[in-house]
Short mmCIF file of C-alpha atoms and ligand atoms in Angstrom, two decimals:
data_model
loop_
_atom_site.label_atom_id
_atom_site.label_comp_id
_atom_site.label_asym_id
_atom_site.label_seq_id
_atom_site.Cartn_x
_atom_site.Cartn_y
_atom_site.Cartn_z
CA MET K 13 76.24 -47.38 45.08
CA GLN K 14 74.16 -47.84 41.98
CA GLN K 15 75.81 -47.02 38.65
CA PRO K 16 74.55 -43.74 37.15
CA PHE K 17 71.98 -44.05 34.35
CA THR K 18 74.16 -42.30 31.76
CA ILE K 19 75.45 -42.81 28.20
CA GLU K 20 78.98 -42.99 29.63
CA GLN K 21 77.96 -45.90 31.88
CA PHE K 22 76.22 -47.62 28.92
CA TYR K 23 79.53 -47.57 27.04
CA ARG K 24 81.47 -48.73 30.16
CA ASN K 25 79.16 -51.73 30.16
CA ILE K 26 79.75 -52.24 26.41
CA ALA K 27 83.48 -52.40 27.25
CA GLN K 28 82.55 -55.32 29.55
CA LYS K 29 80.69 -56.89 26.56
CA LYS K 30 77.34 -56.21 28.18
CA LEU K 31 74.43 -54.57 26.34
CA THR K 32 72.43 -52.80 29.03
CA GLY K 33 69.51 -50.42 29.45
CA GLY K 34 67.73 -48.56 32.21
CA LYS K 35 64.25 -49.85 33.03
CA CYS K 36 61.77 -47.34 34.42
CA LEU K 37 60.39 -48.70 37.71
CA LYS K 38 57.14 -46.78 37.22
CA CYS K 39 56.09 -47.43 33.60
CA GLY K 40 58.44 -50.26 32.64
CA LYS K 41 59.93 -48.56 29.57
CA ILE K 42 63.47 -49.73 28.84
CA HIS K 43 65.77 -46.90 27.78
CA VAL K 44 68.79 -47.55 25.56
CA PRO K 45 70.79 -45.51 26.27
CA PRO K 46 69.65 -45.15 29.88
CA ARG K 47 68.20 -41.83 31.02
CA SER K 48 67.81 -40.29 34.47
CA LEU K 49 64.37 -38.90 33.62
CA CYS K 50 61.85 -41.19 31.92
CA ASP K 51 60.68 -39.49 28.71
CA SER K 52 57.45 -41.43 28.94
CA CYS K 53 56.28 -40.88 32.55
CA LEU K 54 58.94 -38.50 33.98
CA SER K 55 59.86 -41.01 36.70
CA LYS K 56 63.35 -40.81 38.19
CA GLU K 57 63.53 -44.42 39.41
CA PHE K 58 65.29 -47.03 37.29
CA GLU K 59 67.01 -50.38 37.43
CA TRP K 60 69.67 -51.77 35.12
CA VAL K 61 68.67 -54.60 32.82
CA GLU K 62 70.96 -56.67 30.63
CA LEU K 63 69.61 -57.12 27.11
CA ALA K 64 69.96 -60.06 24.76
CA GLY K 65 72.11 -58.82 21.90
CA THR K 66 70.05 -60.44 19.14
CA GLY K 67 67.28 -58.88 17.12
CA LYS K 68 65.67 -58.09 13.81
CA LEU K 69 66.91 -55.59 11.21
CA LEU K 70 64.24 -52.89 10.71
CA THR K 71 65.97 -50.77 8.06
CA TYR K 72 69.47 -50.08 6.77
CA THR K 73 71.68 -48.11 4.41
CA VAL K 74 75.11 -48.54 2.88
CA ILE K 75 77.20 -45.41 3.43
CA HIS K 76 79.49 -44.59 0.48
CA VAL K 77 80.26 -40.94 1.26
CA ALA K 78 81.48 -40.95 4.85
CA PRO K 79 82.68 -38.37 7.36
CA PRO K 80 86.51 -38.06 7.51
CA GLN K 81 87.02 -40.45 10.45
CA PHE K 82 85.01 -43.21 8.70
CA GLN K 83 86.33 -42.76 5.16
CA SER K 84 88.78 -45.66 5.34
CA MET K 85 85.89 -48.01 6.21
CA ALA K 86 83.52 -46.93 3.40
CA PRO K 87 81.38 -48.44 2.02
CA TYR K 88 79.80 -49.82 5.19
CA ALA K 89 76.26 -50.79 6.19
CA VAL K 90 74.43 -49.25 9.16
CA GLY K 91 71.05 -50.46 10.35
CA ILE K 92 68.47 -50.16 13.12
CA ILE K 93 68.10 -53.39 15.06
CA GLN K 94 65.05 -54.15 17.17
CA LEU K 95 66.01 -56.42 20.08
CA GLU K 96 63.78 -59.18 21.34
CA ASN K 97 62.20 -56.93 24.00
CA GLY K 98 61.33 -54.18 21.51
CA VAL K 99 64.28 -51.88 22.25
CA LYS K 100 65.86 -50.35 19.12
CA ILE K 101 69.54 -49.62 18.62
CA PRO K 102 71.57 -48.55 15.58
CA GLY K 103 74.79 -50.26 14.59
CA ILE K 104 77.25 -51.02 11.81
CA ILE K 105 76.58 -54.40 10.19
CA ARG K 106 79.61 -56.56 9.36
CA GLU K 107 80.45 -60.05 8.16
CA VAL K 108 77.74 -60.13 5.47
CA PRO K 109 77.90 -59.01 1.81
CA PHE K 110 75.72 -55.91 1.25
CA GLU K 111 73.55 -57.68 -1.31
CA GLN K 112 72.63 -60.32 1.27
CA ILE K 113 71.39 -57.80 3.84
CA ARG K 114 67.58 -57.94 4.15
CA VAL K 115 65.05 -56.04 6.23
CA GLY K 116 63.82 -58.55 8.81
CA MET K 117 67.02 -60.62 9.03
CA GLN K 118 68.32 -61.68 12.45
CA LEU K 119 71.50 -60.00 13.66
CA THR K 120 73.53 -60.34 16.81
CA ILE K 121 75.85 -57.94 18.61
CA ASP K 122 79.61 -58.17 18.43
CA TYR K 123 82.08 -56.21 20.57
CA GLU K 124 85.41 -54.75 19.65
CA ALA K 125 87.84 -54.26 22.51
CA ALA K 126 90.33 -52.15 20.58
CA SER K 127 90.66 -48.54 21.67
CA THR K 128 89.39 -46.09 19.08
CA GLY K 129 92.30 -43.71 19.59
CA HIS K 130 89.89 -40.81 20.12
CA GLN K 131 90.75 -38.16 22.70
CA TRP K 132 87.05 -37.78 23.37
CA PRO K 133 84.97 -39.77 23.65
CA GLN K 134 86.82 -42.96 24.51
CA TRP K 135 83.89 -45.21 23.91
CA PRO K 136 84.34 -48.82 22.81
CA ARG K 137 82.58 -49.90 19.62
CA TYR K 138 79.95 -52.54 19.07
CA TYR K 139 78.76 -53.99 15.76
CA PHE K 140 76.09 -56.33 14.45
CA LYS K 141 76.62 -59.49 12.41
CA PRO K 142 74.37 -62.28 11.13
CA VAL K 143 73.30 -64.89 13.67
CA PRO K 144 75.60 -67.89 13.06
CA ALA K 145 73.71 -70.74 11.43
CA MET L 9 40.76 -17.21 14.92
CA ARG L 10 40.60 -19.69 11.98
CA GLY L 11 42.03 -18.17 8.84
CA LYS L 12 42.70 -14.83 10.50
CA PRO L 13 46.11 -13.44 9.47
CA LEU L 14 48.70 -13.91 12.23
CA VAL L 15 51.20 -11.60 10.55
CA SER L 16 51.72 -10.23 7.06
CA ILE L 17 54.78 -10.47 4.84
CA VAL L 18 55.44 -7.07 3.29
CA SER L 19 58.75 -7.80 1.61
CA ALA L 20 61.27 -10.56 0.94
CA GLY L 21 64.81 -10.98 -0.33
CA LEU L 22 67.03 -13.77 -1.58
CA SER L 23 70.70 -13.81 -2.52
CA LYS L 24 71.76 -15.77 -5.58
CA PHE L 25 72.01 -19.43 -4.53
CA GLY L 26 74.99 -21.46 -5.68
CA LYS L 27 78.72 -21.79 -5.32
CA ILE L 28 79.32 -18.11 -4.60
CA GLU L 29 83.09 -17.72 -4.65
CA GLY L 30 84.64 -14.95 -2.64
CA MET L 31 81.60 -14.05 -0.55
CA TYR L 32 81.04 -14.90 3.09
CA GLY L 33 77.77 -15.56 4.87
CA ARG L 34 77.37 -12.06 6.20
CA GLU L 35 77.84 -10.64 2.70
CA LEU L 36 75.23 -13.02 1.29
CA PHE L 37 72.84 -11.95 4.05
CA ALA L 38 73.39 -8.32 3.05
CA GLU L 39 72.42 -9.27 -0.54
CA ALA L 40 69.12 -10.72 0.67
CA ALA L 41 68.48 -7.70 2.94
CA LYS L 42 69.17 -5.27 0.06
CA GLU L 43 66.53 -6.94 -2.12
CA ALA L 44 63.98 -6.86 0.73
CA PHE L 45 64.67 -3.17 1.37
CA GLU L 46 64.46 -2.29 -2.36
CA ARG L 47 61.14 -4.10 -2.73
CA CYS L 48 59.63 -2.03 0.07
CA PRO L 49 60.40 1.67 -0.40
CA ASN L 50 57.84 2.65 2.24
CA LEU L 51 59.92 0.87 4.88
CA ASP L 52 62.71 2.73 6.64
CA PRO L 53 64.70 -0.28 7.89
CA LYS L 54 66.73 1.58 10.52
CA ARG L 55 63.63 3.21 11.97
CA ASP L 56 60.92 0.61 11.44
CA LEU L 57 62.51 -2.80 12.10
CA ASP L 58 62.13 -3.84 15.75
CA ALA L 59 64.00 -7.17 15.75
CA LEU L 60 65.96 -9.62 13.59
CA PHE L 61 65.93 -13.42 13.86
CA VAL L 62 68.48 -15.27 11.73
CA GLY L 63 68.55 -19.00 11.07
CA HIS L 64 72.08 -20.38 10.90
CA MET L 65 73.12 -23.96 11.42
CA GLY L 66 76.86 -24.20 11.88
CA GLU L 67 79.75 -22.03 12.99
CA SER L 68 82.13 -24.73 11.71
CA TYR L 69 81.78 -23.72 8.05
CA GLU L 70 83.15 -20.19 8.41
CA HIS L 71 84.59 -20.34 11.93
CA GLN L 72 81.94 -17.77 12.73
CA GLY L 73 79.20 -17.96 15.30
CA HIS L 74 77.12 -15.21 16.91
CA THR L 75 75.27 -14.90 13.63
CA GLY L 76 72.38 -12.74 14.87
CA ALA L 77 74.63 -9.80 15.54
CA VAL L 78 76.84 -10.49 12.50
CA ALA L 79 73.82 -10.43 10.17
CA ALA L 80 72.41 -7.30 11.85
CA ASP L 81 75.77 -5.60 11.47
CA TRP L 82 76.12 -6.36 7.74
CA ALA L 83 72.47 -5.52 7.03
CA GLY L 84 73.08 -2.06 8.51
CA LEU L 85 70.68 -2.64 11.37
CA ILE L 86 72.88 -2.21 14.48
CA PRO L 87 71.76 -1.76 17.33
CA ILE L 88 68.61 -3.78 16.53
CA PRO L 89 67.92 -6.70 18.91
CA ALA L 90 69.09 -9.69 16.88
CA ALA L 91 69.44 -13.38 17.62
CA ARG L 92 70.53 -16.49 15.84
CA VAL L 93 68.04 -19.33 15.72
CA GLU L 94 69.46 -22.82 15.32
CA ALA L 95 67.38 -25.86 14.46
CA ALA L 96 69.61 -27.56 11.88
CA CYS L 97 68.06 -27.39 8.39
CA SER L 98 64.88 -25.83 9.81
CA SER L 99 66.74 -22.95 11.47
CA SER L 100 64.99 -20.23 9.49
CA GLY L 101 61.62 -22.00 9.52
CA VAL L 102 61.90 -21.73 13.28
CA ALA L 103 63.20 -18.13 12.96
CA LEU L 104 59.98 -17.38 11.06
CA ARG L 105 58.00 -18.89 13.93
CA MET L 106 60.00 -16.70 16.39
CA GLY L 107 59.21 -13.67 14.26
CA ILE L 108 55.50 -14.51 14.47
CA TYR L 109 55.80 -14.89 18.27
CA SER L 110 57.51 -11.51 18.54
CA VAL L 111 54.86 -9.67 16.51
CA LEU L 112 51.95 -11.44 18.22
CA SER L 113 53.45 -10.66 21.63
CA GLY L 114 52.89 -6.99 20.88
CA LEU L 115 56.55 -6.16 21.59
CA CYS L 116 57.38 -5.75 17.90
CA ASP L 117 55.52 -4.11 15.02
CA VAL L 118 57.91 -4.97 12.18
CA VAL L 119 60.58 -7.70 12.23
CA MET L 120 62.99 -9.23 9.78
CA VAL L 121 63.48 -12.99 9.80
CA GLY L 122 65.99 -14.74 7.61
CA GLY L 123 68.73 -17.27 7.36
CA VAL L 124 72.19 -17.81 5.95
CA GLU L 125 74.76 -20.54 5.31
CA LYS L 126 78.08 -20.49 3.47
CA MET L 127 79.15 -24.07 2.71
CA THR L 128 80.81 -24.62 -0.65
CA HIS L 129 84.35 -23.59 0.34
CA ARG L 130 84.55 -26.79 2.43
CA SER L 131 85.28 -30.31 1.16
CA THR L 132 82.41 -32.80 0.85
CA PRO L 133 83.66 -34.97 3.77
CA GLU L 134 83.90 -31.86 5.98
CA VAL L 135 80.38 -30.73 5.02
CA THR L 136 79.16 -34.30 5.60
CA GLU L 137 80.62 -34.19 9.10
CA PHE L 138 79.30 -30.70 9.93
CA LEU L 139 75.79 -31.60 8.76
CA ALA L 140 75.87 -34.83 10.76
CA MET L 141 76.46 -32.75 13.91
CA ALA L 142 72.73 -32.01 13.85
CA SER L 143 72.01 -35.71 14.37
CA ASP L 144 72.47 -37.87 17.47
CA PHE L 145 76.16 -38.12 18.39
CA PRO L 146 76.52 -41.02 20.86
CA PHE L 147 74.74 -43.60 18.68
CA GLU L 148 74.19 -42.37 15.13
CA GLN L 149 77.28 -40.29 14.38
CA TRP L 150 79.33 -42.70 16.49
CA ASN L 151 78.22 -45.50 14.16
CA GLY L 152 79.23 -43.60 11.04
CA MET L 153 75.80 -42.25 10.10
CA THR L 154 75.47 -39.29 7.79
CA PHE L 155 72.45 -37.19 6.80
CA PRO L 156 71.99 -39.05 3.52
CA GLY L 157 72.28 -42.23 5.61
CA LEU L 158 69.47 -41.21 7.96
CA TYR L 159 67.12 -40.45 5.06
CA ALA L 160 68.30 -43.63 3.34
CA TRP L 161 66.99 -45.52 6.40
CA MET L 162 63.60 -43.91 5.70
CA ALA L 163 63.84 -44.73 1.99
CA THR L 164 64.67 -48.40 2.65
CA ALA L 165 61.76 -48.63 5.11
CA HIS L 166 59.35 -46.86 2.70
CA MET L 167 60.37 -49.16 -0.16
CA HIS L 168 59.99 -52.21 2.06
CA LYS L 169 56.59 -51.22 3.44
CA TYR L 170 54.96 -49.61 0.40
CA GLY L 171 56.93 -50.79 -2.61
CA THR L 172 58.20 -47.29 -3.41
CA THR L 173 60.77 -47.46 -6.21
CA GLU L 174 64.05 -45.77 -7.07
CA THR L 175 62.36 -44.58 -10.29
CA GLN L 176 59.67 -42.81 -8.27
CA LEU L 177 62.41 -41.08 -6.25
CA ALA L 178 64.09 -40.05 -9.50
CA HIS L 179 60.85 -38.42 -10.72
CA VAL L 180 61.13 -35.95 -7.81
CA ALA L 181 64.67 -35.04 -8.88
CA VAL L 182 63.70 -34.59 -12.55
CA LYS L 183 60.72 -32.37 -11.65
CA ASN L 184 62.68 -30.18 -9.25
CA HIS L 185 65.58 -29.76 -11.67
CA TYR L 186 63.09 -28.70 -14.37
CA ASN L 187 61.61 -26.10 -11.98
CA GLY L 188 65.12 -24.96 -11.06
CA SER L 189 65.84 -24.39 -14.75
CA LEU L 190 63.13 -21.69 -14.66
CA ASN L 191 64.54 -19.95 -11.57
CA PRO L 192 67.36 -17.49 -12.25
CA LYS L 193 68.46 -17.63 -8.61
CA ALA L 194 68.66 -21.44 -8.44
CA HIS L 195 72.00 -23.16 -7.89
CA MET L 196 71.38 -25.66 -10.73
CA GLN L 197 69.44 -24.31 -13.71
CA LYS L 198 69.75 -27.42 -15.79
CA GLU L 199 67.23 -30.14 -16.55
CA ILE L 200 68.19 -33.75 -15.87
CA THR L 201 66.79 -37.02 -17.22
CA LEU L 202 65.43 -40.02 -15.32
CA GLU L 203 68.32 -42.02 -16.73
CA GLN L 204 70.89 -39.57 -15.32
CA ALA L 205 69.22 -39.62 -11.91
CA LEU L 206 69.03 -43.41 -11.81
CA THR L 207 72.63 -43.99 -12.87
CA SER L 208 74.28 -41.39 -10.65
CA ARG L 209 76.76 -42.65 -8.06
CA VAL L 210 75.58 -44.02 -4.72
CA ILE L 211 75.92 -41.68 -1.73
CA ALA L 212 74.05 -43.71 0.90
CA TRP L 213 72.25 -46.65 -0.66
CA PRO L 214 69.48 -46.52 -1.84
CA LEU L 215 70.06 -42.78 -2.26
CA LYS L 216 72.21 -41.63 -5.17
CA LEU L 217 73.78 -38.29 -6.01
CA PHE L 218 70.64 -37.01 -7.75
CA ASP L 219 68.51 -37.98 -4.75
CA CYS L 220 70.46 -35.49 -2.63
CA SER L 221 70.03 -31.75 -2.32
CA LEU L 222 72.96 -29.49 -3.11
CA ILE L 223 75.68 -28.04 -0.92
CA THR L 224 74.98 -24.36 -1.54
CA ASP L 225 75.80 -20.84 -0.39
CA GLY L 226 72.92 -18.47 0.13
CA ALA L 227 70.81 -16.22 2.31
CA SER L 228 67.14 -15.28 2.50
CA CYS L 229 64.83 -13.02 4.46
CA VAL L 230 61.24 -11.84 4.78
CA ILE L 231 59.82 -8.82 6.59
CA LEU L 232 56.79 -9.36 8.80
CA THR L 233 54.37 -6.93 10.35
CA ARG L 234 51.03 -6.83 12.12
CA PRO L 235 48.27 -7.36 9.50
CA GLU L 236 46.68 -3.99 10.29
CA LEU L 237 49.97 -2.24 9.43
CA ALA L 238 50.66 -4.17 6.22
CA ARG L 239 49.07 -1.69 3.79
CA LYS L 240 51.31 1.05 5.15
CA TYR L 241 54.23 -0.80 3.55
CA THR L 242 52.79 -2.53 0.47
CA ASP L 243 49.70 -2.95 -1.68
CA THR L 244 50.40 -6.66 -2.08
CA PRO L 245 50.94 -8.26 1.34
CA VAL L 246 50.91 -12.01 1.86
CA HIS L 247 49.29 -13.09 5.12
CA ILE L 248 50.56 -15.99 7.21
CA ILE L 249 47.36 -17.66 8.41
CA GLY L 250 48.73 -20.84 9.97
CA SER L 251 51.93 -21.83 11.75
CA GLY L 252 52.93 -25.21 13.17
CA HIS L 253 56.11 -26.34 14.89
CA ALA L 254 56.99 -29.66 16.55
CA CYS L 255 59.99 -31.76 17.55
CA ASP L 256 60.82 -35.46 17.77
CA THR L 257 63.58 -37.61 19.28
CA ILE L 258 67.12 -36.65 18.26
CA GLY L 259 67.80 -40.34 17.57
CA VAL L 260 65.92 -41.56 14.50
CA TYR L 261 66.47 -45.13 15.70
CA GLU L 262 64.16 -44.58 18.70
CA ARG L 263 61.06 -43.77 16.61
CA GLU L 264 57.92 -45.82 16.25
CA GLU L 265 58.09 -45.62 12.46
CA PHE L 266 60.61 -44.68 9.78
CA THR L 267 58.22 -44.10 6.88
CA SER L 268 56.73 -40.82 8.11
CA ILE L 269 57.93 -37.73 9.98
CA ARG L 270 55.76 -37.34 13.05
CA ALA L 271 56.94 -33.79 13.84
CA ALA L 272 55.85 -32.71 10.34
CA ARG L 273 52.44 -34.35 10.73
CA ILE L 274 51.90 -32.56 14.05
CA ALA L 275 53.14 -29.21 12.69
CA ALA L 276 50.91 -29.61 9.61
CA ARG L 277 47.85 -30.35 11.72
CA GLU L 278 48.50 -27.28 13.88
CA ALA L 279 48.98 -25.05 10.81
CA TYR L 280 45.96 -26.40 8.89
CA GLU L 281 43.67 -26.02 11.92
CA MET L 282 44.87 -22.49 12.61
CA ALA L 283 44.43 -21.55 8.95
CA GLY L 284 41.08 -23.27 8.50
CA VAL L 285 42.51 -24.81 5.35
CA GLU L 286 42.47 -28.38 4.00
CA PRO L 287 45.33 -29.98 2.08
CA GLY L 288 43.18 -29.81 -1.07
CA ASP L 289 42.98 -26.00 -0.77
CA VAL L 290 46.74 -25.53 -1.19
CA ASP L 291 47.62 -24.05 -4.60
CA VAL L 292 51.42 -24.16 -4.30
CA ALA L 293 53.83 -25.70 -1.78
CA GLU L 294 57.52 -25.58 -0.99
CA VAL L 295 58.51 -28.75 0.87
CA HIS L 296 61.77 -29.89 2.43
CA ASP L 297 63.23 -32.10 -0.31
CA CYS L 298 66.69 -32.45 1.25
CA PHE L 299 66.45 -35.92 -0.33
CA THR L 300 63.94 -37.16 -2.89
CA ILE L 301 62.43 -39.56 -0.34
CA ALA L 302 61.82 -36.56 1.94
CA GLU L 303 59.55 -34.95 -0.68
CA ILE L 304 57.61 -38.19 -1.09
CA ILE L 305 57.15 -38.49 2.68
CA ALA L 306 56.18 -34.79 2.79
CA TYR L 307 53.31 -35.42 0.33
CA GLU L 308 51.98 -38.00 2.77
CA ASP L 309 52.63 -36.05 5.99
CA LEU L 310 50.97 -32.93 4.53
CA GLY L 311 47.91 -34.88 3.37
CA PHE L 312 48.46 -34.36 -0.37
CA CYS L 313 47.98 -38.15 -0.61
CA ASN L 314 47.50 -41.11 1.72
CA PRO L 315 50.42 -42.81 3.53
CA GLY L 316 52.28 -45.00 1.07
CA GLU L 317 51.00 -43.20 -2.04
CA GLY L 318 53.74 -40.55 -2.22
CA GLY L 319 55.84 -42.45 -4.75
CA ARG L 320 52.88 -42.80 -7.11
CA LEU L 321 51.98 -39.11 -6.66
CA ALA L 322 55.54 -38.17 -7.67
CA GLU L 323 55.24 -40.34 -10.77
CA SER L 324 51.79 -38.99 -11.72
CA GLY L 325 52.99 -35.47 -12.52
CA GLU L 326 50.35 -33.89 -10.27
CA THR L 327 53.07 -32.09 -8.29
CA SER L 328 54.71 -30.59 -11.39
CA LEU L 329 54.08 -26.99 -12.47
CA LYS L 330 51.21 -28.14 -14.66
CA GLY L 331 49.75 -30.46 -12.03
CA ASN L 332 47.00 -30.11 -9.49
CA ILE L 333 49.32 -29.23 -6.61
CA PRO L 334 52.66 -27.84 -7.82
CA VAL L 335 55.41 -28.62 -5.29
CA ASN L 336 58.82 -26.96 -5.12
CA THR L 337 58.27 -24.53 -7.96
CA SER L 338 61.57 -22.84 -7.00
CA GLY L 339 63.48 -26.03 -7.76
CA GLY L 340 63.43 -26.96 -4.09
CA LEU L 341 66.45 -27.86 -2.03
CA LYS L 342 67.27 -30.30 -4.83
CA ALA L 343 67.94 -27.73 -7.58
CA LYS L 344 67.59 -24.26 -6.08
CA GLY L 345 70.00 -25.49 -3.41
CA HIS L 346 70.12 -25.99 0.33
CA PRO L 347 72.19 -23.46 2.27
CA VAL L 348 70.78 -25.08 5.38
CA GLY L 349 70.15 -22.06 7.63
CA ALA L 350 68.64 -20.08 4.75
CA THR L 351 66.20 -22.71 3.49
CA GLY L 352 63.12 -22.02 5.66
CA THR L 353 62.81 -18.36 4.71
CA ALA L 354 63.88 -19.12 1.14
CA GLN L 355 60.73 -21.26 0.96
CA ALA L 356 58.71 -18.34 2.39
CA TYR L 357 60.33 -16.10 -0.27
CA GLU L 358 59.15 -18.42 -3.06
CA ILE L 359 55.61 -18.57 -1.69
CA TYR L 360 55.64 -14.76 -1.38
CA LEU L 361 56.61 -14.49 -5.08
CA GLN L 362 53.98 -17.03 -6.12
CA LEU L 363 51.13 -15.39 -4.19
CA THR L 364 52.05 -11.91 -5.48
CA GLY L 365 52.39 -13.04 -9.10
CA GLN L 366 56.14 -12.39 -9.27
CA ALA L 367 57.40 -15.93 -9.95
CA GLY L 368 58.15 -15.34 -13.62
CA ARG L 369 58.37 -18.43 -15.84
CA ARG L 370 57.48 -20.74 -12.97
CA GLN L 371 54.38 -18.78 -11.88
CA VAL L 372 51.42 -20.90 -10.78
CA ALA L 373 48.34 -19.21 -12.26
CA ASP L 374 46.16 -17.41 -9.73
CA ALA L 375 47.75 -19.00 -6.66
CA GLU L 376 45.94 -17.90 -3.51
CA ILE L 377 46.93 -20.37 -0.76
CA GLY L 378 50.56 -21.43 -0.26
CA LEU L 379 52.33 -23.76 2.16
CA SER L 380 55.93 -24.22 3.30
CA HIS L 381 57.30 -27.30 5.08
CA ASN L 382 60.79 -27.08 6.59
CA VAL L 383 62.42 -30.01 8.41
CA GLY L 384 65.49 -29.93 10.63
CA GLY L 385 67.64 -33.01 10.93
CA ALA L 386 66.08 -36.32 10.02
CA GLY L 387 62.61 -35.31 11.16
CA VAL L 388 63.77 -33.91 14.50
CA THR L 389 62.25 -30.43 14.05
CA ALA L 390 59.51 -29.44 11.63
CA THR L 391 57.71 -26.21 10.84
CA VAL L 392 54.76 -25.77 8.51
CA HIS L 393 53.42 -22.37 7.49
CA ILE L 394 50.30 -21.54 5.49
CA TYR L 395 49.98 -18.31 3.52
CA ARG L 396 47.13 -16.45 1.84
CA ARG L 397 47.31 -13.76 -0.81
CA GLY L 398 46.45 -10.39 0.81
ZN1 ZN V 401 58.56 -44.30 32.91
#
């Protein structure tokens, strides 16, 4: 049976170190996270596609005042990354000093296997880091 | 239909905004209701009011939901049909829209719309978390985003695309704090300098403390009726002649662009067309300056300037009290304060004062056309209303 096109399944795939989306079979739009109803053409037919985890930084911020569960990490950078096929995804940016972060720089996805210790949701985390030279 | 009054405001009320120790949301709402009742002696609230719509964002702050009934109860209006309207920071802008629907439907002759939020008894990290609940959970909150962070994304993108500067952002803060210093109900009634704004601590780079609106307690309300009934209640009604409301994706990251708020552009177009008004006709505006960058983007989305010119407009002084198009004469969310659920109808309250000549030291001379722009979340919901002196 086909995996459901849900946020939960997206994160199950992240746990397998796979960045995936649902591609609409009617209009071709790739949804990250996947949806069961295409917001563009209202189609209900999709297929899973695996996405290259590398893309361009569109914008970013450095969070200094964080919610309680992120306070120990602050300050940390969060950006919006546009992948090679146009799909956009937000993520925390690591392994680069803040002053070297630039709009337009290339970043690549990184996975963290460790459990988050949350009761709900028990989603694995992903991050972005500079493309190794 | 163009320019024809949809409904008329016959009264309005506002609690003191600020850190109001020892008072809960329902008690603040009663303060706003009392002022609205006192302003309108011809209104018998228990007899005349047909419905109540109350904007309220979060039950987390006071461990209290079911705010429609709670507000009705404390305003002495039981058993009036009452409902809470929730659309994050635009909750009462949307409540206003619901009030217009209810009057235009013919089911109601006179309705009260308002909003309330009690926030300051909570710690800043708690408020940061509660506010973030109005943004996308599985991707944005899960990646540590906050509301300042979401608007910081827009600021970074605006700076990158148009060369907007941190100094231009600071000009918005200085202007709104000056206006707040003239408003006895504002949370902060103190002027600030550009230097202070620019050297304040970073909250979410590039946004600093003085780029952010205040965590505030407060409540607001306005009373609406059918235009043909307005003179029964007051000699100085304010007509609402345009109303726009639109939504966008809950995830900011999914949008086509980060330098403009599409929902606000769509809501503005709807309101301007309904009102038969052009941006240049607006004499006074209250816009959603939850962050300084949001006011700059509002100038552009509302057509007060072209895309990319908002930073320069802020710097020019044209949006100050003495300028061509005074914006946020109340002090805005920045200085008057931002009790999130109360903000939309607090903006309507300010426009009501301005168009009836009751704005005191911050009065815009001979204001005839007003506009309010209320945004929920990071551009997820937007309402725009246009008002004309009756
Ligand atoms: Zn489709």
